[in-house]
Amino acid sequence: MLNASHQTQPVVVTTPQGKAHTATVIFLHGIFQSGEKIRQTVGALLGDELRFEHIKVMYPTAPVQPYTPNKGKACTLWYDRYDRRPGVPEMTDSVNEVVPRLTAIIDDEIKNGVPPHRILIGGFSQGGAMAVHVAYRFRHDVGGVFAMSTFLNDDSAVYTYVAEASNDYKAPLLVCHGISDKLIACEWGRAMHKRLIELGVPSEFREFRDVGHEMNRDELLQVVEWINKILPQ
């Protein structure tokens, strides 16, 4: 039984502009944020809400829970970690606790008639890492993953699962990172990309000059272009 701070918050949804809803994007926020906040941030950068003719965009909010690097103070986050560095052990049990609420969203979309290969999951910062966990450890059938300004721990369970996966299909991955990111180094995102490439994941890595730990308009436009390529009308 989840305690009050872990109760599921409403998922913010942007409906398709057209009549037909044939695909879904699940967009996960970073630590200290919410589904509504990242929806607003994306909209402000693009000059309008992230909206497609045929794609529903969903912005879940992470549970409020203690965050060890924040001296144990509670905030919205997908999972806890010992430190914000790839060299420390991954708190995989913490990752696993929140996975059911995200796979439930995917299952509901499938029940509503959207095939799994027409569902993408992605996010910014810890949201991007969470999306990678969901897709490559628990829902191998999704259509793709995008991860912005994020990293995986060197001992991440993702690498083990992908290495041992019996299925040939591996969802395509788009990794984006600001070169000037001082919170999560660009080299950490590049290292994740390279390791997953070595394990057979069809991954693209794109870096952005003069961009720190933030989303950037040019970056988002490239993500939108990638989404339209993976999920055409």
N, CA and C of each residue as an Amber inpcrd file, in Angstrom:
protein
   699
   0.8520000  -1.1980000   0.0000000   0.0000000   0.0000000   0.0000000
   0.8830000   1.2410000   0.0000000   0.6810000   2.1260000  -0.9680000
   1.4710000   3.3440000  -1.0420000   1.0170000   4.3320000   0.0090000
   1.9910000   5.0300000   0.6310000   1.5920000   6.0420000   1.5890000
   1.1280000   7.2970000   0.8660000   0.6820000   8.3030000   1.6350000
   0.0500000   9.4680000   1.0190000   0.9690000  10.1770000   0.0430000
   2.2780000  10.2470000   0.3650000   3.1950000  10.9690000  -0.5000000
   3.4580000  10.2470000  -1.8090000   3.0770000   8.9590000  -1.8630000
   3.3020000   8.1830000  -3.0760000   2.0280000   8.0030000  -3.9040000
   0.9360000   8.6200000  -3.5080000  -0.2900000   8.4610000  -4.2630000
  -0.1340000   9.0320000  -5.6630000  -0.7340000   8.3620000  -6.6350000
  -0.6110000   8.7700000  -8.0240000  -1.3130000  10.1030000  -8.2560000
  -0.6070000  11.0400000  -8.8680000  -1.1920000  12.3180000  -9.2250000
  -1.7510000  12.2360000 -10.6390000  -2.7280000  13.0870000 -10.9800000
  -3.3100000  13.0400000 -12.3260000  -2.2510000  13.2400000 -13.4030000
  -2.4340000  12.5480000 -14.5090000  -1.5260000  12.6810000 -15.6460000
  -2.0290000  13.8160000 -16.5270000  -1.1480000  14.7780000 -16.8160000
  -1.4990000  15.8850000 -17.7040000  -1.4570000  15.3840000 -19.1380000
  -2.4910000  15.6810000 -19.9210000  -2.6120000  15.1410000 -21.2720000
  -2.8440000  16.2550000 -22.2830000  -2.1220000  16.1980000 -23.3960000
  -2.3870000  17.0470000 -24.5500000  -2.9580000  16.1530000 -25.6390000
  -4.1940000  16.4080000 -26.0250000  -4.8730000  15.5510000 -26.9990000
  -4.4350000  15.9040000 -28.4200000  -4.5680000  14.9590000 -29.3460000
  -4.1940000  15.2290000 -30.7410000  -5.0650000  16.3340000 -31.3490000
  -4.5130000  17.0620000 -32.3110000  -5.2670000  18.0970000 -33.0040000
  -6.2790000  17.5040000 -33.9650000  -5.9100000  16.3760000 -34.5680000
  -6.8010000  15.7340000 -35.5180000  -7.8170000  14.8430000 -34.8270000
  -8.6310000  14.1740000 -35.6130000  -9.6860000  13.3190000 -35.0680000
  -9.1480000  11.9820000 -34.5780000  -8.1140000  11.4670000 -35.2590000
  -7.6320000  10.1230000 -34.9430000  -6.4620000  10.1670000 -33.9670000
  -6.5620000   9.3650000 -32.9170000  -5.4630000   9.1890000 -31.9590000
  -4.8610000   7.8210000 -32.2290000  -3.7130000   7.8240000 -32.9240000
  -3.1140000   6.5560000 -33.3460000  -1.7690000   6.2770000 -32.6900000
  -1.3020000   7.1990000 -31.8380000   0.0020000   7.0110000 -31.1950000
   0.0520000   7.8360000 -29.9120000   1.0120000   7.4960000 -29.0400000
   1.1290000   8.1680000 -27.7420000   2.5870000   8.4060000 -27.3980000
   2.8720000   9.5820000 -26.8310000   4.1880000   9.9010000 -26.2820000
   4.0230000  10.1400000 -24.7870000   4.8320000   9.4660000 -23.9820000
   4.8500000   9.6560000 -22.5280000   6.1230000  10.4210000 -22.1880000
   5.9720000  11.6190000 -21.6340000   7.0860000  12.5550000 -21.4170000
   7.3040000  12.7090000 -19.9120000   8.4600000  12.2740000 -19.4170000
   8.7590000  12.2740000 -17.9820000   9.6480000  13.4500000 -17.5850000
   9.2690000  14.1360000 -16.5180000  10.0040000  15.3010000 -16.0340000
  11.2160000  14.9030000 -15.2010000  12.0170000  15.9140000 -14.8240000
  13.1740000  15.6990000 -13.9670000  12.8300000  15.8980000 -12.5010000
  13.8240000  15.7570000 -11.6450000  13.6480000  15.9030000 -10.1990000
  13.1760000  17.3200000  -9.8600000  12.3270000  17.4230000  -8.8460000
  11.7500000  18.6750000  -8.3460000  10.6520000  19.2370000  -9.2640000
  10.3590000  18.5590000 -10.3510000   9.3990000  19.0890000 -11.3180000
   8.0750000  18.3230000 -11.2520000   7.2160000  18.5330000 -12.2280000
   5.9260000  17.8360000 -12.3140000   5.5370000  17.7280000 -13.7740000
   4.5100000  16.9450000 -14.0410000   4.0260000  16.8210000 -15.4060000
   3.5720000  18.1520000 -15.9770000   2.8460000  18.9160000 -15.1650000
   2.3560000  20.2120000 -15.6330000   3.4990000  21.1810000 -15.8780000
   4.5060000  21.1850000 -15.0120000   5.6290000  22.1150000 -15.1770000
   6.4160000  21.8250000 -16.4480000   6.6660000  20.5440000 -16.7360000
   7.4410000  20.2540000 -17.9420000   6.6000000  20.5140000 -19.1830000
   5.2970000  20.3160000 -19.1060000   4.4230000  20.6600000 -20.2370000
   4.5280000  22.1470000 -20.5340000   4.5010000  22.9680000 -19.4980000
   4.5900000  24.4160000 -19.6760000   5.9600000  24.8270000 -20.2060000
   7.0200000  24.2060000 -19.6930000   8.3740000  24.5350000 -20.1450000
   8.5510000  24.2130000 -21.6250000   8.0980000  23.0360000 -22.0230000
   8.1960000  22.6310000 -23.4250000   7.4010000  23.5930000 -24.3010000
   6.2080000  23.9480000 -23.8600000   5.3760000  24.8680000 -24.6260000
   6.0110000  26.2410000 -24.7750000   6.6350000  26.7290000 -23.7100000
   7.2790000  28.0430000 -23.7540000   8.4630000  28.0330000 -24.7260000
   9.2240000  26.9570000 -24.7510000  10.3790000  26.8730000 -25.6380000
   9.9620000  26.7400000 -27.1010000   8.8920000  26.0160000 -27.3350000
   8.4230000  25.8060000 -28.7120000   7.5490000  26.9550000 -29.2120000
   7.0760000  27.7960000 -28.2830000   6.1690000  28.8720000 -28.6670000
   4.7280000  28.4280000 -28.7190000   4.4920000  27.1590000 -28.4660000
   3.1480000  26.5860000 -28.4270000   3.2670000  25.2220000 -27.7690000
   2.1530000  24.6780000 -27.3570000   2.1580000  23.3720000 -26.7080000
   2.6760000  22.2950000 -27.6520000   3.3600000  21.2960000 -27.1030000
   3.8020000  20.1550000 -27.9010000   2.5500000  19.3800000 -28.3170000
   2.1940000  19.4930000 -29.5860000   0.9360000  18.9220000 -30.0530000
   1.1230000  18.3550000 -31.4580000   0.4690000  17.2290000 -31.7090000
   0.5370000  16.5540000 -33.0030000  -0.8750000  16.2860000 -33.5130000
  -0.9870000  16.0390000 -34.7990000  -2.2920000  15.7260000 -35.3920000
  -2.8420000  14.3960000 -34.8760000  -1.9560000  13.4350000 -34.6430000
  -2.3940000  12.0610000 -34.3830000  -1.8440000  11.4740000 -33.0880000
  -1.0550000  12.2540000 -32.3390000  -0.3590000  11.7140000 -31.1680000
  -0.8430000  12.3860000 -29.8900000  -1.2260000  11.5700000 -28.9200000
  -1.5140000  12.0740000 -27.5750000  -0.2000000  12.1930000 -26.8120000
   0.0050000  13.2990000 -26.0970000   1.1950000  13.4830000 -25.2800000
   0.7770000  13.4670000 -23.8090000   1.4170000  12.6120000 -23.0300000
   1.0530000  12.4250000 -21.6250000   2.2330000  12.8020000 -20.7250000
   1.9370000  13.5600000 -19.6640000   2.9670000  14.0250000 -18.7350000
   2.6360000  13.5530000 -17.3130000   3.1060000  12.3760000 -16.9270000
   2.8770000  11.9150000 -15.5480000   3.7280000  12.7270000 -14.5580000
   3.3480000  12.6840000 -13.2980000   4.1320000  13.3190000 -12.2360000
   4.6910000  12.2500000 -11.3090000   5.9510000  12.3640000 -10.9900000
   6.6180000  11.3980000 -10.1190000   6.1100000  11.5180000  -8.6880000
   6.2460000  10.4730000  -7.8860000   5.8460000  10.5480000  -6.4740000
   6.7830000  11.4490000  -5.6710000   6.2910000  11.9550000  -4.5580000
   7.1140000  12.7190000  -3.6170000   7.7510000  11.7270000  -2.6530000
   9.0780000  11.7630000  -2.5760000   9.7900000  10.8270000  -1.7110000
  11.1510000  11.4180000  -1.3300000  11.7750000  10.8910000  -0.2870000
  13.0800000  11.4290000   0.1410000  14.1420000  11.2430000  -0.9420000
  14.9950000  12.2570000  -1.0690000  16.0700000  12.2150000  -2.0560000
  17.4080000  12.3250000  -1.3270000  18.1760000  11.2550000  -1.3450000
  19.4170000  11.1910000  -0.5720000  20.3940000  12.3170000  -0.8810000
  20.6660000  12.6490000  -2.1530000  21.6010000  13.7550000  -2.4180000
  21.0860000  15.1260000  -1.9470000  19.7910000  15.2160000  -1.6430000
  19.1970000  16.4520000  -1.1360000  19.0450000  16.3860000   0.3820000
  19.9810000  15.6630000   1.0440000  19.9850000  15.4860000   2.5000000
  18.6980000  14.8230000   2.9950000  18.1200000  13.9740000   2.1490000
  16.9320000  13.2260000   2.5280000  15.6350000  14.0040000   2.4610000
  15.6980000  15.2470000   2.0290000  14.4700000  16.0430000   1.9200000
  13.6020000  15.4980000   0.7850000  12.3030000  15.5320000   0.9830000
  11.3770000  14.9680000   0.0090000  11.1520000  15.9130000  -1.1640000
  11.0030000  15.3360000  -2.3310000  10.6820000  16.0880000  -3.5470000
  10.1030000  15.1150000  -4.5630000   9.6400000  15.6330000  -5.6890000
   9.1520000  14.7400000  -6.7380000  10.3490000  14.1480000  -7.4740000
  10.4320000  12.8420000  -7.4820000  11.4920000  12.1600000  -8.2210000
  11.0390000  10.7510000  -8.5480000  11.6000000  10.2080000  -9.6190000
  11.2140000   8.8680000 -10.0560000  11.8900000   7.8020000  -9.2150000
  13.1160000   8.0580000  -8.7530000  13.8060000   7.0860000  -7.9040000
  14.9250000   7.7840000  -7.1500000  15.3390000   7.1830000  -6.0610000
  16.4090000   7.7420000  -5.2420000  17.7640000   7.2880000  -5.7860000
  18.8100000   7.9780000  -5.3780000  20.1730000   7.5810000  -5.7390000
  21.1180000   7.9780000  -4.6010000  22.2320000   7.2830000  -4.5250000
  23.2130000   7.5860000  -3.4840000  23.9010000   8.9240000  -3.7580000
  24.1610000   9.1690000  -5.0160000  24.8290000  10.4000000  -5.4200000
  24.5660000  10.5920000  -6.9050000  24.7740000  11.8200000  -7.3800000
  24.5250000  12.1290000  -8.7770000  25.8130000  11.9490000  -9.5900000
  26.3060000  10.7150000  -9.6030000  27.4940000  10.3540000 -10.3600000
  27.3160000   8.9470000 -10.8980000  27.7890000   8.6620000 -12.0940000
  27.6080000   7.3200000 -12.6570000  28.4090000   6.2360000 -11.9530000
  29.4650000   6.6150000 -11.2260000  30.3320000   5.6120000 -10.6160000
  29.8120000   4.9980000  -9.3410000  28.7380000   5.5320000  -8.7690000
  28.1900000   4.9600000  -7.5350000  27.1780000   3.8600000  -7.8780000
  26.9000000   2.9330000  -6.9480000  25.9270000   1.8700000  -7.2340000
  24.5290000   2.4340000  -7.5140000  23.8320000   1.7930000  -8.4040000
  22.4580000   2.1890000  -8.7220000  21.4940000   1.6830000  -7.6470000
  20.5370000   2.5150000  -7.2630000  19.4990000   2.0920000  -6.3150000
  18.3470000   1.4760000  -7.1170000  18.5900000   0.2910000  -7.6470000
  17.6580000  -0.3440000  -8.5800000  16.3090000  -0.6370000  -7.9390000
  16.2970000  -1.0030000  -6.6570000  15.0260000  -1.2660000  -5.9850000
  14.1400000  -0.0220000  -5.9840000  14.7510000   1.1410000  -5.8420000
  13.9930000   2.3860000  -5.8710000  13.4090000   2.6400000  -7.2550000
  14.1970000   2.3300000  -8.2910000  13.6910000   2.4420000  -9.6690000
  12.4710000   1.5430000  -9.8480000  12.5910000   0.3220000  -9.3730000
  11.5370000  -0.6730000  -9.5950000  10.2100000  -0.3020000  -8.9330000
  10.2780000   0.4590000  -7.8370000   9.0560000   0.7860000  -7.1040000
   8.0610000   1.5980000  -7.9240000   8.5700000   2.4620000  -8.7810000
   7.6700000   3.3600000  -9.5150000   7.3200000   2.8320000 -10.9060000
   8.0020000   1.7970000 -11.3370000   7.7720000   1.2570000 -12.6820000
   6.3110000   0.8740000 -12.9350000   5.6130000   0.2170000 -11.9820000
   4.2310000  -0.2030000 -12.2710000   3.3000000   0.9360000 -12.6770000
   3.4840000   2.1340000 -12.1200000   2.5790000   3.2250000 -12.4960000
   2.8300000   3.6680000 -13.9350000   4.0580000   3.5010000 -14.4330000
   4.3470000   3.8890000 -15.8150000   3.9580000   2.7950000 -16.8010000
   4.1950000   1.5380000 -16.4230000   3.7560000   0.4600000 -17.3120000
   2.2310000   0.3880000 -17.3550000   1.5640000   0.8260000 -16.2810000
   0.0910000   0.8610000 -16.2830000  -0.4180000   1.8720000 -17.3000000
   0.2840000   3.0000000 -17.4450000  -0.1020000   3.9860000 -18.4560000
   0.0230000   3.3820000 -19.8500000   1.1150000   2.6710000 -20.0850000
   1.3080000   2.0040000 -21.3790000   0.2090000   0.9800000 -21.6180000
  -0.0950000   0.1730000 -20.5950000  -1.1400000  -0.8450000 -20.7370000
  -2.4980000  -0.2240000 -21.0380000  -2.8020000   0.9090000 -20.4000000
  -4.0800000   1.5820000 -20.6490000  -4.1580000   2.0910000 -22.0870000
  -3.0510000   2.6020000 -22.6000000  -3.0480000   3.0720000 -23.9830000
  -3.2690000   1.9080000 -24.9520000  -2.6570000   0.7650000 -24.6500000
  -2.8520000  -0.4250000 -25.4960000  -4.3120000  -0.8670000 -25.4510000
  -4.9100000  -0.8480000 -24.2510000  -6.3270000  -1.2120000 -24.1170000
  -7.2260000  -0.2650000 -24.9120000  -6.7670000   0.9810000 -25.0530000
  -7.5390000   1.9740000 -25.8010000  -7.2710000   1.9260000 -27.3040000
  -6.5200000   0.9120000 -27.7350000  -6.3520000   0.6860000 -29.1610000
  -5.0500000   1.1570000 -29.7760000  -4.1050000   1.6360000 -28.9530000
  -2.8110000   2.0810000 -29.4870000  -1.8280000   0.9140000 -29.3920000
  -1.3100000   0.4240000 -30.5120000  -0.3520000  -0.6950000 -30.4500000
   0.9190000  -0.2710000 -29.7140000   1.5910000  -1.1870000 -29.0390000
   2.8060000  -0.8290000 -28.2840000   3.8830000  -0.1850000 -29.1440000
   3.9960000  -0.6080000 -30.4120000   5.0410000  -0.0230000 -31.2580000
   4.7100000   1.4120000 -31.6710000   3.4930000   1.8740000 -31.2940000
   3.0970000   3.2600000 -31.5670000   3.1310000   4.0940000 -30.2840000
   3.8490000   3.6080000 -29.2920000   4.0000000   4.3170000 -28.0140000
   5.4820000   4.6190000 -27.7950000   5.7940000   5.8740000 -27.5450000
   7.1580000   6.2830000 -27.1990000   7.1870000   6.7490000 -25.7560000
   8.3120000   6.5420000 -25.0850000   8.5040000   7.0650000 -23.7400000
   9.8580000   7.7690000 -23.6890000   9.8890000   8.9040000 -23.0290000
  11.1300000   9.6550000 -22.9510000  11.0580000  10.6830000 -21.8510000
  12.1060000  11.4810000 -21.7260000  12.0770000  12.4920000 -20.6920000
  13.3590000  13.2660000 -20.5790000  13.3210000  14.1980000 -19.6370000
  14.4570000  15.0810000 -19.3710000  15.0820000  14.7190000 -18.0290000
  16.4260000  14.7520000 -17.9630000  17.1770000  14.4990000 -16.7480000
  16.7950000  13.1180000 -16.1770000  16.4110000  13.0300000 -14.9020000
  16.0900000  11.7110000 -14.3530000  14.9120000  11.0750000 -15.0790000
  14.0380000  11.9020000 -15.6510000  12.9260000  11.3620000 -16.4410000
  13.4110000  10.5890000 -17.6480000  14.5120000  11.0520000 -18.2610000
  15.0710000  10.3280000 -19.3890000  15.6390000   8.9860000 -18.9760000
  16.3410000   8.9520000 -17.8330000  16.8820000   7.6860000 -17.3330000
  15.7590000   6.7220000 -16.9810000  14.6930000   7.2450000 -16.3830000
  13.5580000   6.3940000 -16.0300000  12.9290000   5.7890000 -17.2820000
  12.8380000   6.5810000 -18.3350000  12.2850000   6.0770000 -19.5940000
  13.1390000   4.9470000 -20.1480000  14.4500000   5.0840000 -20.0360000
  15.3530000   4.0340000 -20.5100000  15.1430000   2.7510000 -19.7080000
  14.9840000   2.8720000 -18.3920000  14.7090000   1.6960000 -17.5610000
  13.4100000   1.0140000 -17.9850000  12.3600000   1.7940000 -18.1410000
  11.0500000   1.2180000 -18.4830000  11.1200000   0.4820000 -19.8140000
  11.7150000   1.1130000 -20.8150000  11.7020000   0.5350000 -22.1610000
  12.5990000  -0.6860000 -22.3070000  13.7890000  -0.6450000 -21.7420000
  14.7400000  -1.7230000 -21.9980000  14.7460000  -2.8140000 -20.9430000
  14.0400000  -2.5930000 -19.8330000  13.9500000  -3.6400000 -18.8160000
  12.5430000  -4.2380000 -18.7050000  11.5130000  -3.4370000 -18.9500000
  10.1520000  -3.8890000 -18.6500000   9.2110000  -3.8990000 -19.8500000
   9.3710000  -2.9950000 -20.7960000   8.4650000  -2.9220000 -21.9420000
   9.2810000  -2.8760000 -23.2260000   9.7800000  -4.0450000 -23.6100000
  10.6310000  -4.1420000 -24.7950000   9.8780000  -3.8660000 -26.0880000
   8.5340000  -3.7740000 -26.0130000   7.7340000  -3.6450000 -27.2230000
   7.4060000  -2.2050000 -27.6000000   7.8530000  -1.2170000 -26.8250000
   7.5280000   0.1720000 -27.1760000   8.2730000   0.5840000 -28.4450000
   7.7720000   1.6480000 -29.0660000   8.3100000   2.0490000 -30.3630000
   9.6140000   2.8010000 -30.3240000   9.9570000   3.3930000 -29.1880000
  11.1930000   4.1560000 -29.1120000  11.3270000   4.8920000 -27.7960000
  12.5210000   5.4460000 -27.5770000  12.8470000   6.1370000 -26.3270000
  13.6570000   7.3950000 -26.6590000  13.3690000   8.4990000 -25.9550000
  14.2490000   9.6660000 -26.0550000  14.6880000  10.0610000 -24.6520000
  15.9480000  10.4570000 -24.5300000  16.5400000  10.7530000 -23.2200000
  17.3860000  12.0130000 -23.3390000  16.9820000  13.0610000 -22.6270000
  17.6670000  14.3480000 -22.7080000  18.3900000  14.6530000 -21.4020000
  19.6750000  14.9990000 -21.5060000  20.4680000  15.4370000 -20.3560000
  20.4180000  14.4320000 -19.2080000  20.7640000  13.2020000 -19.4880000
  20.6600000  12.1630000 -18.4640000  21.8190000  11.1850000 -18.5560000
  21.8330000  10.2100000 -17.6560000  22.8870000   9.1970000 -17.6280000
  22.3600000   7.9630000 -16.9050000  23.0880000   6.8720000 -17.0310000
  22.8440000   5.6620000 -16.2470000  24.0660000   5.3950000 -15.3790000
  23.8610000   4.7910000 -14.2190000  24.9850000   4.3680000 -13.3850000
  25.7940000   3.3130000 -14.1380000  27.0660000   3.2700000 -13.8480000
  27.9410000   2.3270000 -14.5420000  27.4930000   0.8820000 -14.3520000
  26.8750000   0.5820000 -13.1870000  26.4200000  -0.7850000 -12.9170000
  24.9230000  -0.9410000 -13.1670000  24.3380000  -0.0570000 -13.9650000
  22.8870000  -0.0480000 -14.1490000  22.3340000  -1.4060000 -14.5850000
  21.1830000  -1.7430000 -14.0200000  20.4940000  -2.9750000 -14.4040000
  20.0870000  -2.9520000 -15.8700000  19.9790000  -1.7700000 -16.4570000
  19.6120000  -1.6710000 -17.8720000  20.6230000  -2.4230000 -18.7270000
  21.9070000  -2.2210000 -18.4690000  22.9370000  -2.8720000 -19.2810000
  22.8580000  -4.3910000 -19.1670000  22.5970000  -4.8780000 -17.9600000
  22.4790000  -6.3270000 -17.7590000  21.2810000  -6.8850000 -18.5110000
  20.1320000  -6.2070000 -18.3960000  18.9170000  -6.6810000 -19.0580000
  19.0780000  -6.6940000 -20.5700000  19.6510000  -5.6240000 -21.1320000
  19.8070000  -5.5590000 -22.5840000  20.7750000  -6.6350000 -23.0570000
  21.8490000  -6.8700000 -22.3100000  22.8350000  -7.8770000 -22.6920000
  22.2460000  -9.2790000 -22.6810000  21.3130000  -9.5150000 -21.7600000
  20.7440000 -10.8620000 -21.6140000  19.4170000 -11.0330000 -22.3370000
  18.9140000  -9.9740000 -22.9640000  17.5990000 -10.0440000 -23.6190000
  17.6040000 -11.0740000 -24.7420000  16.5560000 -11.8850000 -24.7850000
  16.4520000 -12.9240000 -25.8100000  15.7940000 -12.3970000 -27.0810000
  15.0820000 -11.2830000 -26.9770000  14.3970000 -10.7520000 -28.1530000
  15.3660000  -9.9690000 -29.0400000  15.1600000 -10.0700000 -30.3630000
  16.0260000  -9.3870000 -31.3140000  15.7010000  -7.8920000 -31.3920000
  14.4160000  -7.5370000 -31.2200000  14.0190000  -6.1400000 -31.3480000
  14.4830000  -5.3110000 -30.1580000  15.1120000  -4.1930000 -30.4320000
  15.4880000  -3.2250000 -29.4090000  15.0110000  -1.8630000 -29.8900000
  14.2300000  -1.1920000 -29.0730000  13.6380000   0.0810000 -29.4600000
  14.7120000   1.1060000 -29.7930000  14.4990000   1.9170000 -30.8280000
  15.4590000   2.9790000 -31.1450000  15.5150000   4.0170000 -30.0310000
  16.7030000   4.5830000 -29.8340000  16.9340000   5.5380000 -28.7570000
  17.5340000   6.8140000 -29.3200000  17.0270000   7.9580000 -28.8530000
  17.6110000   9.2550000 -29.1680000  18.1280000   9.8700000 -27.8720000
  19.4380000  10.1380000 -27.8130000  20.0620000  10.7440000 -26.6380000
  20.5070000  12.1610000 -27.0030000  20.0490000  13.1550000 -26.2450000
  20.4250000  14.5540000 -26.4670000  21.0830000  15.1120000 -25.2070000
  22.1110000  15.9450000 -25.4000000  22.8130000  16.4670000 -24.2260000
  23.4780000  17.7980000 -24.5470000  23.4040000  18.7330000 -23.6100000
  24.0930000  20.0050000 -23.7410000  25.5640000  19.8670000 -23.3990000
  26.4290000  20.3910000 -24.2550000  27.8620000  20.2890000 -24.0240000
  28.2780000  21.0180000 -22.7490000  27.5490000  22.0850000 -22.3970000
  27.9130000  22.8970000 -21.2320000  27.1970000  22.4720000 -19.9510000
  26.6230000  21.2840000 -19.9480000  25.8940000  20.7940000 -18.7750000
  26.8790000  20.5370000 -17.6280000  26.7580000  21.3030000 -16.5530000
  27.6540000  21.1510000 -15.4020000  27.0360000  20.2860000 -14.3050000
  25.7630000  19.9560000 -14.4220000  25.1030000  19.1080000 -13.4300000
  25.2480000  17.6370000 -13.8040000  24.9600000  17.3200000 -15.0380000
  25.1220000  15.9620000 -15.5690000  26.0000000  16.0900000 -16.8070000
  27.2420000  15.7050000 -16.6930000  28.2170000  15.9370000 -17.7580000
  27.7980000  15.2860000 -19.0730000  28.0500000  15.9990000 -20.1420000
  27.7270000  15.4870000 -21.4730000  28.3930000  14.1320000 -21.7250000
  29.6110000  13.9610000 -21.2120000  30.3270000  12.6920000 -21.4200000
  29.5940000  11.5190000 -20.7740000  28.8090000  11.7830000 -19.7110000
  28.0480000  10.7010000 -19.0800000  26.9270000  10.2340000 -20.0110000
  26.2620000  11.1800000 -20.6510000  25.2210000  10.8120000 -21.6060000
  25.7950000  10.0880000 -22.8070000  26.9690000  10.5490000 -23.2700000
  27.6220000   9.9040000 -24.4020000  28.0570000   8.4870000 -24.0390000
  28.5120000   8.2990000 -22.8060000  28.9330000   6.9620000 -22.3590000
  27.7500000   5.9950000 -22.3460000  26.5910000   6.4620000 -21.8830000
  25.3830000   5.6270000 -21.9010000  25.0460000   5.2170000 -23.3250000
  25.0640000   6.1930000 -24.2280000  24.7930000   5.9320000 -25.6450000
  25.7520000   4.8740000 -26.2060000  27.0490000   5.0310000 -25.9270000
  28.0420000   4.1100000 -26.4780000  27.8590000   2.6940000 -25.9440000
  27.5790000   2.5630000 -24.6470000  27.3980000   1.2250000 -24.0800000
  26.1650000   0.5380000 -24.6570000  25.0990000   1.2970000 -24.8400000
  23.8840000   0.6990000 -25.3910000  24.0650000   0.3460000 -26.8710000
  24.8170000   1.1680000 -27.5990000  25.1560000   0.8360000 -28.9910000
  25.8850000  -0.5030000 -29.0400000  26.8590000  -0.6740000 -28.1430000
  27.6420000  -1.9150000 -28.0960000  26.7630000  -3.1230000 -27.8000000
  25.6450000  -2.8950000 -27.1000000  24.7230000  -3.9810000 -26.7510000
  23.6280000  -4.1690000 -27.7900000  23.7220000  -3.4400000 -28.9010000
  22.7940000  -3.6540000 -30.0020000  21.6220000  -2.7030000 -30.0840000
  21.5820000  -1.6920000 -29.2120000  20.4950000  -0.7160000 -29.2690000
  20.7760000   0.2880000 -30.3890000  19.8300000   0.5160000 -31.2900000
  20.0300000   1.5160000 -32.3420000  19.8790000   2.9230000 -31.7720000
  20.9740000   3.4900000 -31.3070000  20.9580000   4.7650000 -30.5870000
  21.6110000   5.8710000 -31.3980000  21.0360000   7.0680000 -31.3070000
  21.6290000   8.2800000 -31.8880000  22.0170000   9.2070000 -30.7420000
  23.1530000   9.8820000 -30.8940000  23.5860000  10.8530000 -29.8870000
  23.7440000  12.2150000 -30.5370000  23.0840000  13.2120000 -29.9470000
  23.1700000  14.5710000 -30.4700000  23.5510000  15.5180000 -29.3330000
  24.5760000  16.3090000 -29.5480000  25.0160000  17.2540000 -28.5310000
  24.7560000  18.6800000 -28.9910000  24.5740000  19.5730000 -27.9970000
  24.1560000  20.9380000 -28.2980000  25.1010000  21.9310000 -27.6290000
  25.7120000  22.7620000 -28.4410000  26.7010000  23.7320000 -27.9780000
  26.0400000  24.8320000 -27.1450000  26.7290000  25.2740000 -26.1090000
  26.2690000  26.3740000 -25.2430000  24.9410000  26.0650000 -24.5450000
  24.6640000  24.8040000 -24.3320000  23.4520000  24.3860000 -23.6100000
  23.8800000  23.6890000 -22.3290000  23.3390000  24.1400000 -21.2010000
  23.6480000  23.5350000 -19.9150000  22.6440000  22.4570000 -19.5610000
  22.3230000  22.3210000 -18.2680000  21.3450000  21.3180000 -17.8480000
  19.9500000  21.9110000 -18.0060000  19.4700000  21.8660000 -19.2210000
  18.2090000  22.5070000 -19.5820000  17.7430000  21.9580000 -20.9190000
  16.4710000  22.1590000 -21.1920000  15.9740000  21.8680000 -22.5210000
  16.1650000  23.1020000 -23.3860000  16.3770000  22.8680000 -24.6510000
  16.6980000  23.9210000 -25.6040000  15.7200000  23.8200000 -26.7840000
  15.3630000  24.9530000 -27.3700000  14.3920000  24.9420000 -28.4680000
  14.8640000  24.0710000 -29.6340000  16.1190000  24.2450000 -30.0470000
  16.6330000  23.4570000 -31.1630000  16.5980000  21.9640000 -30.8250000
  16.9600000  21.6320000 -29.5950000  16.9170000  20.2380000 -29.1390000
  15.5000000  19.6840000 -29.2360000  14.5260000  20.4490000 -28.7260000
  13.1400000  19.9880000 -28.7550000  12.6210000  19.8350000 -30.1790000
  13.0130000  20.7470000 -31.0620000  12.5860000  20.6300000 -32.4540000
  13.1340000  19.3500000 -33.0810000  14.3590000  18.9870000 -32.7150000
  14.9310000  17.7460000 -33.2280000  14.2290000  16.5210000 -32.6330000
  13.8380000  16.6140000 -31.3620000  13.0760000  15.5270000 -30.7430000
  11.7180000  15.3810000 -31.4400000  11.0610000  16.5050000 -31.7270000
   9.7680000  16.4690000 -32.4220000   9.9260000  15.8280000 -33.7990000
  10.9810000  16.2040000 -34.5190000  11.2390000  15.6130000 -35.8320000
  11.4500000  14.0980000 -35.7170000  12.1960000  13.6760000 -34.6990000
  12.4460000  12.2400000 -34.4650000  11.1450000  11.5190000 -34.1460000
  10.3080000  12.1380000 -33.2910000   9.0280000  11.5330000 -32.9380000
   8.1690000  11.3200000 -34.1990000   8.1070000  12.3280000 -35.0520000
   7.3090000  12.2100000 -36.2760000   7.8580000  11.1420000 -37.2120000
   9.1780000  10.9060000 -37.1660000   9.7800000   9.8490000 -37.9890000
   9.4040000   8.4780000 -37.4590000   9.4280000   8.3240000 -36.1300000
   9.1100000   7.0340000 -35.5150000   7.6040000   6.7640000 -35.5230000
   6.8150000   7.8270000 -35.3870000   5.3570000   7.6730000 -35.3060000
   4.6750000   8.4790000 -36.4250000   4.8440000   8.0830000 -37.6810000
   4.1900000   8.8280000 -38.7680000   2.6730000   8.6570000 -38.7310000
   1.9780000   9.5660000 -39.3850000   0.5120000   9.4560000 -39.4170000
   0.0990000   8.2310000 -40.2310000
